[in-house]
Amino acid sequence: MGEKAVPLLKRRRVEHIISFLPVRDVVALGQTCHYFHEVCDAEGVWRRICRRLSPRLREQDTKGLYFQAFGGRRRCLNKSVAPLLAHGYRRFLPTKDHVFILDYSGTLFFLKNALVSSTLGQIQWKRACRYVVLCRGAKDFASDPRCDTVYRKYLYVLATREQLGVVGTTGSRACDCVEVYLQSSGQRVFKMTFHHSMSFKQIVLVGQETQRALLLLTEEGKIYFLVVNETQLDQPRSYTVQLALRKVSCCLPHLRVACMASNQSSTLYITGGLITRKWVPKAAELRAPDPPDQGGVYFEVHTPGVYRDLFGTLQAFDPLDQQMPLALSLPAKVLFCALGYNHLGLVDEFGRIFMQGNNRYGQLGTGDKMDRGEPTQVHYLQRPIALWCGLNHSLVLSQGSDFSKELLGCGCGAGGRLPGWPKGSASFVKLHVKVPLCACSLCSTRECLYMLSSHDIEHHPAYRDLPASRVVGTPEPNPGSGEPQDPGGAAWACEEYLSQIHSCPTLQDRMEKMKEIVGWMPLMAAQKDFFWEALDMLQRSAGGVGQAPPTPES
C-alpha cells in the first residue's frame, strides 16, 4: 500500500488499527515510510497502547510532574503544566524560579512560574503553569549542584548542533557543545563547541562559581573537564578554555565510567556501561559475565570538612591532589546512587540500600545519630525506585506488594521537608504525601517536593534475588529439622522493637516509637495506614497523659 492509497483511510481509523499491534511491530512499521513514521509516532497511538497493556493506569498518571509546597496553608499535591509536544519525561531539574524538563527526543522544556487568575478571580502565584521550548537536540543538562536552588543562576545544556564544514568542503558535521542559559529568562549567554570526534552523554558541575568545573562523560566512558568562571559568563566576550582528561580516567584507564553524580565539594563515579537503572535488555541474558570492576564506586572529595564527614578521618586526604579517586568497598555492584552535601546513598544490584557519611540529624536512616565512615546497610528497606539525599535529610521512593507507591524520609524535618514528621526521624518513616501511581524519580528543595511520573510499558526490574547464603540475619539451620528456626531473624527483630518501646519514658513517646516501628516492618501500604491511624486514635484518646515505665517488680 503506497503513500497515496493510505490517506484514503481516515487518520484516526489507521491509528486505531495500529494500536492493536505489538510494540516492536509498531516501531518496525514506523520505519517503512515517512507517512507511517508520523502515524506510529502519534500520541493517540501510544495512549491506546498504554491503555491496552496497562488498563489499571489512568491517563493522568502516566506522565506528569507533581509538586507539594512545604509552606503555606494548603499542603496538597499539585500537577504542573504538561507540555503536549513532550515524548515522555526523561529527567527534570528545579532552579531558583522555574523548572526544566528534558524528554526522550532531546527537547528541553522551560516550565515557568507566573501570576495567574484563580477561579475566584484572585491573582495568585502558581508554579510551573506555563511552558516554552528552550532548545532541541539536548542530551543532558545541569546547574549548580547545591541543594539550595537560590544558587542555580545558570543552566548548562549538553547538546548536539550542526556545524559548517571546513573551508573547501560542502555539508556540515554534528558537533557536541555546551550552551549556558539564564534560568530566569531562558536567554543563552554562552556557548562552547567541541571537536566533532568528541561525543559526550552526561554533564555535571562541581566547585564554586569562580572555579566551576564542568565534567563531561564520553560515550566510551572517559571523563574530561574544563574550568570556567561563572561570574563572567554574562560578559560579551570570547575566550578559549582547555579541555583535559580527568584524573580518574588517567590513573584508571581500564575503567569505563557509566554515570556520575556531583555536589559542591565531591564527585562520585559508578563504573561499567552495561548495568542500567530501569531495565536490562533480553540480549543481556546471553552475554558473558560482567567484568569484576563493573558496578564499582569511586569518589573525589575536594574539601577536608566533607572528607571528615564522609569517612570519619583525614588520614588519606591530600589537599594537593584532590582529584585522586578513592574506591568504596561494597559487597555487590552498584546500580545508582544519591549524593548529598556530606552523606550519600547507594543501591546495589540486589536492591539493598547503603548509607554513609554525617548522621547528625539521622539522615542515614539507621535508627541512631552516629556517623558512618563506610557504607552501612539499611536492613528494613529494599528495592527502592528512587533515592534522594538532601542537605540533612534523605528520601526513598518505594513500591509495595500491591503496586502502590509510598514516600519514606528520615533526617531533619524542619521547614516541612518531612511532611507529617516536623520533628524529624532517625529512621525512614512514611511521609504524608500522596504519591502518583507511576512516580519514578523525585527531588526536594527548600521550598518544594517534586515527583516525576512516567510509565514505561517495557519496564523490567534490574534487581536480582539475593542468594540465601548472603541474607543478613538468617540464623544457622537446626541440624535435626533441616530448616532455619527463625527465617530472616524476625523473632530477634521483634524482641529488639519491644526493648526500644520499653525504654521510652512516657506513653506518648511509646506511641511515637511504635509508629516508627510500623514504618520499618515489611507490611503492605494498607496495613501500615491502618496501624498508623489506630495509633493516632489511641494517642488522641489518651489525651497526652504521660505514664512512667513499669518498675521491675510489676
XYZ file of C-alpha atoms in Angstrom:
554
model
C 0.000 0.000 0.000
C 1.633 3.234 -1.090
C 1.529 6.654 0.468
C -1.205 7.790 -1.982
C -3.563 4.939 -1.092
C -3.129 5.136 2.666
C -4.599 8.664 3.057
C -7.902 7.288 1.724
C -8.391 5.774 5.157
C -9.165 8.172 7.903
C -6.202 9.036 10.112
C -7.946 8.084 13.327
C -9.015 4.726 11.910
C -5.425 3.956 10.912
C -4.159 4.921 14.361
C -6.818 2.719 15.937
C -5.725 -0.299 13.865
C -2.024 0.252 14.571
C -2.645 0.466 18.323
C -3.509 -3.270 18.371
C -0.048 -4.254 17.081
C 2.754 -5.336 19.411
C 5.146 -2.574 20.378
C 8.015 -3.984 18.316
C 5.789 -4.185 15.236
C 4.704 -0.573 15.688
C 8.354 0.508 15.747
C 9.133 -1.584 12.664
C 6.112 -0.181 10.806
C 7.218 3.356 11.596
C 10.497 2.714 9.759
C 8.880 1.768 6.435
C 7.971 5.238 5.103
C 7.520 8.847 6.134
C 3.733 8.580 6.467
C 3.757 5.581 8.780
C 6.558 7.209 10.761
C 4.245 10.130 11.546
C 1.257 7.880 12.270
C 3.190 5.490 14.531
C 4.678 8.456 16.390
C 1.264 9.968 17.134
C 0.343 10.408 20.770
C -3.045 8.791 20.248
C -1.444 5.505 19.175
C 0.734 5.247 22.250
C -2.081 6.338 24.538
C -4.207 3.435 23.278
C -1.262 1.034 23.613
C -0.749 2.078 27.222
C -4.434 1.598 27.982
C -4.378 -1.853 26.373
C -1.241 -3.092 28.111
C -1.878 -1.401 31.466
C -5.638 -0.919 31.886
C -5.281 -0.129 35.604
C -3.375 3.061 34.813
C -5.212 6.305 34.318
C -4.161 8.747 31.628
C -3.199 11.467 34.080
C -0.888 9.084 35.960
C 1.350 8.029 33.067
C 3.117 11.358 32.520
C 3.379 14.414 34.696
C 5.399 16.480 37.139
C 3.871 16.759 40.601
C 4.938 19.053 43.425
C 3.961 19.828 47.010
C 4.987 23.075 48.674
C 6.295 22.864 52.233
C 4.916 26.231 53.371
C 1.528 27.912 53.162
C -1.921 26.837 54.267
C -2.674 24.294 51.545
C -0.147 21.480 51.570
C -1.539 19.237 48.871
C -0.087 17.627 45.767
C -0.330 19.742 42.606
C 0.467 18.996 38.980
C 2.464 21.239 36.693
C 1.511 22.150 33.156
C 2.043 19.224 30.751
C 3.924 20.052 27.529
C 1.839 18.497 24.766
C 4.858 18.039 22.499
C 6.895 16.095 25.066
C 7.838 12.499 24.203
C 7.849 11.218 27.751
C 9.773 12.745 30.641
C 13.403 11.746 30.928
C 14.562 13.975 33.797
C 13.817 17.337 35.404
C 15.608 19.996 37.432
C 14.097 22.802 39.537
C 16.026 26.073 39.639
C 15.602 29.296 41.569
C 12.435 30.426 39.786
C 11.410 27.729 37.311
C 11.581 24.031 36.351
C 13.247 22.428 33.318
C 12.193 19.077 31.818
C 14.025 17.002 29.185
C 12.071 14.479 27.108
C 13.322 11.377 25.284
C 13.540 13.115 21.909
C 16.038 15.696 23.201
C 13.642 18.630 23.643
C 14.245 20.759 26.736
C 11.125 22.466 28.096
C 11.112 25.599 30.212
C 8.266 25.481 32.787
C 7.677 28.970 34.151
C 6.195 30.225 37.385
C 3.731 33.039 36.767
C 0.885 35.107 38.157
C -2.448 33.630 37.066
C -6.094 34.288 37.796
C -7.794 31.795 40.120
C -11.374 30.526 39.895
C -12.431 33.160 42.435
C -10.998 35.963 40.329
C -7.959 36.496 42.503
C -4.418 36.840 41.216
C -2.106 34.214 42.665
C 1.436 32.964 42.106
C 1.485 29.484 40.592
C 4.382 27.127 39.994
C 5.184 25.635 36.583
C 1.945 26.814 34.965
C 3.322 27.864 31.546
C 5.895 26.304 29.280
C 8.030 27.079 26.246
C 10.603 25.064 24.317
C 14.066 26.173 25.446
C 16.111 24.181 22.896
C 16.194 20.947 20.907
C 18.856 18.315 20.402
C 19.753 18.293 24.104
C 21.488 15.274 25.633
C 21.748 16.339 29.260
C 21.714 19.459 31.433
C 22.933 20.573 34.846
C 23.067 23.528 37.192
C 24.675 24.441 40.499
C 24.946 21.137 42.405
C 23.996 22.563 45.794
C 20.644 21.606 47.295
C 19.533 25.228 47.644
C 18.035 26.403 44.342
C 18.955 30.022 45.131
C 22.433 29.330 43.742
C 21.151 27.910 40.440
C 21.513 31.002 38.290
C 22.690 29.351 35.065
C 21.629 26.224 33.214
C 24.310 24.243 31.331
C 22.906 22.238 28.407
C 24.868 19.499 26.635
C 23.520 19.381 23.081
C 24.337 18.387 19.506
C 24.432 21.071 16.825
C 25.135 21.044 13.104
C 28.338 22.917 12.297
C 29.522 24.047 8.879
C 32.366 22.013 7.419
C 35.912 23.239 6.975
C 36.804 25.645 4.208
C 36.769 23.992 0.792
C 34.237 21.261 1.721
C 30.495 21.036 1.468
C 27.995 19.807 4.019
C 28.002 20.025 7.797
C 29.037 17.960 10.790
C 27.292 17.209 14.037
C 29.329 18.522 16.979
C 28.619 18.436 20.682
C 28.513 21.726 22.540
C 27.643 23.187 25.926
C 25.197 26.082 25.915
C 24.681 28.242 29.007
C 21.263 29.802 29.650
C 19.976 32.217 32.268
C 17.437 30.292 34.309
C 15.380 33.414 34.982
C 14.666 34.298 31.337
C 15.915 31.367 29.241
C 18.351 33.620 27.353
C 21.504 31.967 26.039
C 24.601 33.808 27.278
C 27.471 31.472 26.397
C 28.342 28.579 24.097
C 31.369 26.327 23.741
C 31.739 23.840 20.879
C 33.901 20.708 20.856
C 35.607 18.819 18.060
C 33.344 16.528 16.059
C 35.332 13.486 17.215
C 34.299 14.121 20.849
C 30.903 12.685 21.772
C 29.530 13.170 25.286
C 26.460 11.812 27.078
C 26.419 13.406 30.561
C 27.421 16.662 32.215
C 27.770 17.526 35.920
C 29.130 20.565 37.757
C 31.367 20.795 40.801
C 33.122 23.630 42.637
C 32.472 27.285 43.405
C 31.204 29.893 40.930
C 34.645 31.350 40.242
C 36.186 27.909 39.666
C 33.261 25.981 38.204
C 34.425 22.620 36.838
C 32.348 21.046 34.062
C 32.745 17.259 33.999
C 31.827 15.623 30.686
C 31.369 11.863 30.273
C 32.069 10.429 26.819
C 30.306 7.518 25.157
C 33.448 5.426 25.744
C 33.346 6.026 29.498
C 36.140 8.607 29.753
C 35.775 11.831 31.731
C 37.005 15.223 30.529
C 36.715 18.503 32.364
C 37.154 22.232 31.882
C 37.021 25.171 34.296
C 35.051 28.375 33.749
C 34.411 31.498 35.793
C 30.648 31.611 36.132
C 30.651 35.216 37.332
C 31.933 36.373 33.902
C 29.582 34.390 31.663
C 27.201 37.310 31.169
C 30.003 39.485 29.759
C 30.015 39.587 25.926
C 33.471 38.280 25.140
C 35.168 35.240 23.656
C 37.899 33.164 25.246
C 39.388 29.692 25.000
C 39.158 27.065 27.724
C 41.262 23.922 27.966
C 39.584 20.517 27.865
C 41.627 17.930 29.796
C 41.252 14.324 30.871
C 40.128 13.845 34.464
C 42.494 12.043 36.809
C 40.116 9.128 37.347
C 40.448 8.334 33.625
C 44.217 8.891 33.661
C 45.005 6.772 36.722
C 42.467 4.045 35.936
C 42.384 3.888 32.124
C 40.915 0.373 32.121
C 37.758 1.551 33.918
C 34.726 2.644 31.970
C 32.574 5.131 33.866
C 28.840 4.596 33.408
C 27.461 7.648 35.227
C 28.432 10.480 37.538
C 26.926 12.352 40.480
C 28.271 15.548 41.999
C 27.891 18.036 44.779
C 29.669 21.288 45.508
C 32.723 19.576 47.035
C 32.602 15.954 45.862
C 32.064 13.742 42.824
C 31.033 10.099 42.622
C 31.644 7.721 39.695
C 29.938 4.383 39.008
C 31.853 2.112 36.633
C 30.506 -0.226 33.984
C 28.413 0.526 30.923
C 26.043 -2.451 30.824
C 24.095 -2.010 34.048
C 21.002 0.153 33.630
C 18.774 1.589 36.290
C 15.366 0.812 34.857
C 15.626 -2.324 32.741
C 18.032 -4.865 31.307
C 17.732 -5.891 27.618
C 16.894 -9.503 26.867
C 20.103 -9.762 24.895
C 22.000 -9.223 28.139
C 20.967 -12.699 29.242
C 23.224 -14.176 26.575
C 26.258 -12.052 27.373
C 29.338 -13.234 29.172
C 29.655 -12.455 32.908
C 30.357 -8.823 33.713
C 33.951 -7.802 34.484
C 34.830 -7.621 38.188
C 35.232 -3.816 38.121
C 31.713 -3.221 36.814
C 29.383 -1.505 39.248
C 32.279 -0.183 41.343
C 32.185 3.201 43.065
C 34.976 5.801 43.096
C 34.973 9.085 44.987
C 36.564 12.523 44.694
C 36.406 14.784 47.771
C 37.766 18.322 47.469
C 37.455 19.779 50.996
C 38.705 18.403 54.331
C 35.424 19.056 56.155
C 33.344 16.971 53.743
C 36.028 14.281 53.704
C 35.870 14.007 57.504
C 32.075 13.793 57.444
C 32.092 11.050 54.810
C 34.966 8.895 56.040
C 35.353 9.906 59.691
C 39.061 10.698 59.337
C 41.532 12.858 57.411
C 44.196 10.179 57.209
C 44.153 9.694 53.430
C 43.121 13.239 52.436
C 45.674 15.049 50.269
C 44.882 18.764 49.792
C 47.410 18.951 46.943
C 45.805 16.108 44.963
C 42.048 16.448 45.371
C 41.210 14.632 42.128
C 42.680 11.315 43.255
C 39.805 8.777 43.116
C 39.028 6.738 46.220
C 37.414 3.315 45.873
C 34.468 2.421 48.111
C 34.315 -1.192 49.286
C 30.914 -2.763 48.615
C 29.821 -6.426 48.509
C 27.931 -6.115 45.201
C 27.618 -3.987 42.076
C 26.000 -0.582 42.446
C 23.135 0.383 40.140
C 22.518 4.001 41.136
C 23.315 6.471 43.890
C 22.330 9.742 45.548
C 24.851 12.301 46.734
C 24.147 14.923 49.382
C 26.435 17.569 50.834
C 28.018 15.338 53.475
C 26.251 11.987 53.128
C 25.417 9.590 50.321
C 23.235 6.613 49.464
C 23.987 3.619 47.240
C 21.680 0.923 45.836
C 23.220 -2.366 44.710
C 22.047 -4.998 42.244
C 20.079 -6.855 44.947
C 18.077 -3.755 45.885
C 19.888 -3.143 49.159
C 20.390 0.446 50.366
C 23.727 1.524 51.841
C 24.198 4.899 53.547
C 27.415 6.670 54.553
C 28.530 9.985 55.990
C 27.337 12.534 58.516
C 24.362 11.437 60.634
C 23.856 14.426 62.917
C 20.141 14.694 62.107
C 19.545 10.978 61.488
C 19.673 11.439 57.705
C 21.219 7.997 57.194
C 18.082 6.235 58.451
C 19.995 3.821 60.685
C 17.844 4.495 63.764
C 20.547 6.473 65.564
C 22.625 9.617 65.048
C 26.072 8.069 64.795
C 28.203 8.960 61.780
C 29.186 6.177 59.399
C 32.642 6.215 57.784
C 31.829 3.331 55.459
C 28.710 2.103 53.613
C 26.163 0.791 56.128
C 23.119 -1.184 55.039
C 19.600 -0.059 55.976
C 18.137 -3.523 56.525
C 14.429 -2.662 56.677
C 14.369 -1.032 53.205
C 14.845 -2.894 49.945
C 14.353 -2.472 46.184
C 13.730 1.287 46.034
C 12.518 3.020 42.911
C 14.425 6.230 43.602
C 16.732 7.634 46.276
C 17.399 11.279 47.140
C 19.940 12.788 49.557
C 19.413 16.422 50.525
C 21.291 18.775 52.808
C 20.420 16.947 56.043
C 17.615 14.556 55.099
C 17.059 11.592 52.784
C 14.060 10.354 50.783
C 13.238 6.926 49.352
C 10.528 6.180 46.796
C 9.359 2.585 47.220
C 6.642 0.293 45.901
C 4.524 -2.038 47.981
C 3.428 -5.570 47.188
C 0.083 -4.167 45.964
C 1.956 -1.914 43.456
C 1.124 1.238 45.408
C 3.880 3.834 45.798
C 4.906 5.469 49.050
C 7.486 8.061 50.029
C 9.727 7.450 53.040
C 12.002 10.002 54.664
C 14.431 10.474 57.534
C 16.608 13.203 58.977
C 15.750 16.801 59.795
C 12.062 17.721 59.485
C 12.442 21.484 59.869
C 10.656 23.645 57.324
C 8.185 20.877 56.494
C 10.682 18.898 54.420
C 9.362 15.668 56.017
C 5.567 16.110 55.733
C 3.863 14.646 58.795
C 7.083 14.469 60.816
C 8.015 18.047 61.821
C 10.453 16.838 64.479
C 12.267 14.600 62.020
C 13.194 10.960 62.442
C 16.381 8.918 62.676
C 14.691 6.106 60.749
C 12.848 6.079 57.439
C 9.141 6.749 58.073
C 6.217 7.099 55.692
C 5.586 10.732 54.780
C 2.132 12.248 54.465
C 2.345 12.703 50.723
C 0.046 11.290 48.060
C 2.416 9.597 45.619
C 1.365 9.222 41.954
C 0.967 5.649 40.743
C 3.735 5.935 38.130
C 6.195 8.056 40.133
C 9.747 7.193 39.076
C 12.027 9.949 40.436
C 11.970 12.744 42.984
C 13.755 15.897 44.047
C 13.459 18.045 47.157
C 14.355 21.710 47.525
C 13.994 24.121 50.424
C 10.510 25.188 49.320
C 9.033 22.226 47.494
C 8.978 18.467 46.902
C 8.885 17.312 43.262
C 7.954 13.887 41.880
C 8.203 12.871 38.230
C 5.601 10.427 36.933
C 6.394 8.403 33.825
C 5.241 4.926 32.752
C 7.333 2.565 30.625
C 5.343 -0.315 29.122
C 8.544 -2.342 28.687
C 9.756 -1.759 32.223
C 11.745 -4.638 33.703
C 13.227 -4.625 37.214
C 17.001 -4.613 37.271
C 17.285 -6.131 40.750
C 18.424 -9.675 41.299
C 17.354 -12.070 44.043
C 19.818 -12.211 46.892
C 21.224 -15.729 47.425
C 20.072 -17.337 50.659
C 23.647 -17.711 51.852
C 24.112 -13.892 51.761
C 20.935 -12.870 53.593
C 21.925 -10.940 56.721
C 20.241 -12.086 59.924
C 19.377 -15.617 58.807
C 20.305 -17.982 61.651
C 22.009 -21.296 61.280
C 19.606 -24.133 60.401
C 18.703 -26.721 63.008
C 20.520 -29.976 62.182
C 17.525 -32.005 63.281
C 14.848 -30.266 61.226
C 16.928 -29.033 58.312
C 15.126 -25.655 58.326
C 16.019 -22.346 59.993
C 14.296 -21.799 63.314
C 13.838 -18.074 62.691
C 13.804 -17.216 58.955
C 15.151 -13.730 58.375
C 15.643 -13.087 62.112
C 12.017 -11.921 62.556
C 11.757 -13.023 66.202
C 15.015 -11.289 67.086
C 13.787 -8.088 65.399
C 10.501 -8.145 67.333
C 12.365 -8.554 70.635
C 14.542 -5.576 69.711
C 11.442 -3.499 68.902
C 9.883 -4.356 72.282
C 13.031 -3.334 74.123
C 13.020 0.018 72.312
C 9.369 0.622 73.264
C 10.071 -0.345 76.875
C 12.898 2.185 77.091
C 10.580 5.117 76.245
C 9.715 7.167 79.375
C 6.134 8.242 78.549
C 3.102 6.854 76.789
C 3.352 9.454 74.039
C 6.964 8.508 73.372
C 5.966 4.873 73.172
C 3.262 5.716 70.641
C 5.737 7.664 68.501
C 8.250 4.830 68.670
C 5.544 2.344 67.679
C 4.738 4.478 64.631
C 8.377 4.348 63.590
C 8.472 0.571 64.062
C 5.381 0.141 61.895
C 7.233 2.022 59.153
C 10.178 -0.356 59.474
C 8.157 -3.583 59.293
C 7.571 -5.253 55.876
C 3.825 -4.608 55.743
C 1.540 -3.660 52.889
C 0.679 0.012 52.468
C -2.931 -0.515 53.572
C -1.786 -2.344 56.707
C 0.661 0.410 57.614
C -2.027 3.055 57.140
C -4.370 1.053 59.398
C -1.833 0.771 62.228
C -0.824 4.441 61.949
C -4.462 5.565 62.076
C -5.164 3.276 65.035
C -2.170 4.639 66.935
C -3.306 8.206 66.233
C -6.737 7.355 67.689
C -5.121 5.890 70.807
C -2.955 8.986 71.200
C -5.953 11.300 70.959
C -7.957 9.208 73.440
C -5.051 9.179 75.892
C -5.172 12.982 75.973
C -1.417 13.335 76.066
C -1.132 11.988 79.616
C 2.313 10.505 80.113
C 2.884 7.383 82.134
C 6.063 6.252 83.753
C 7.531 2.939 82.684
C 6.642 -0.017 84.932
C 9.010 -0.994 87.680
C 10.858 -4.317 87.521
C 8.641 -5.658 90.363
C 5.448 -5.003 88.399
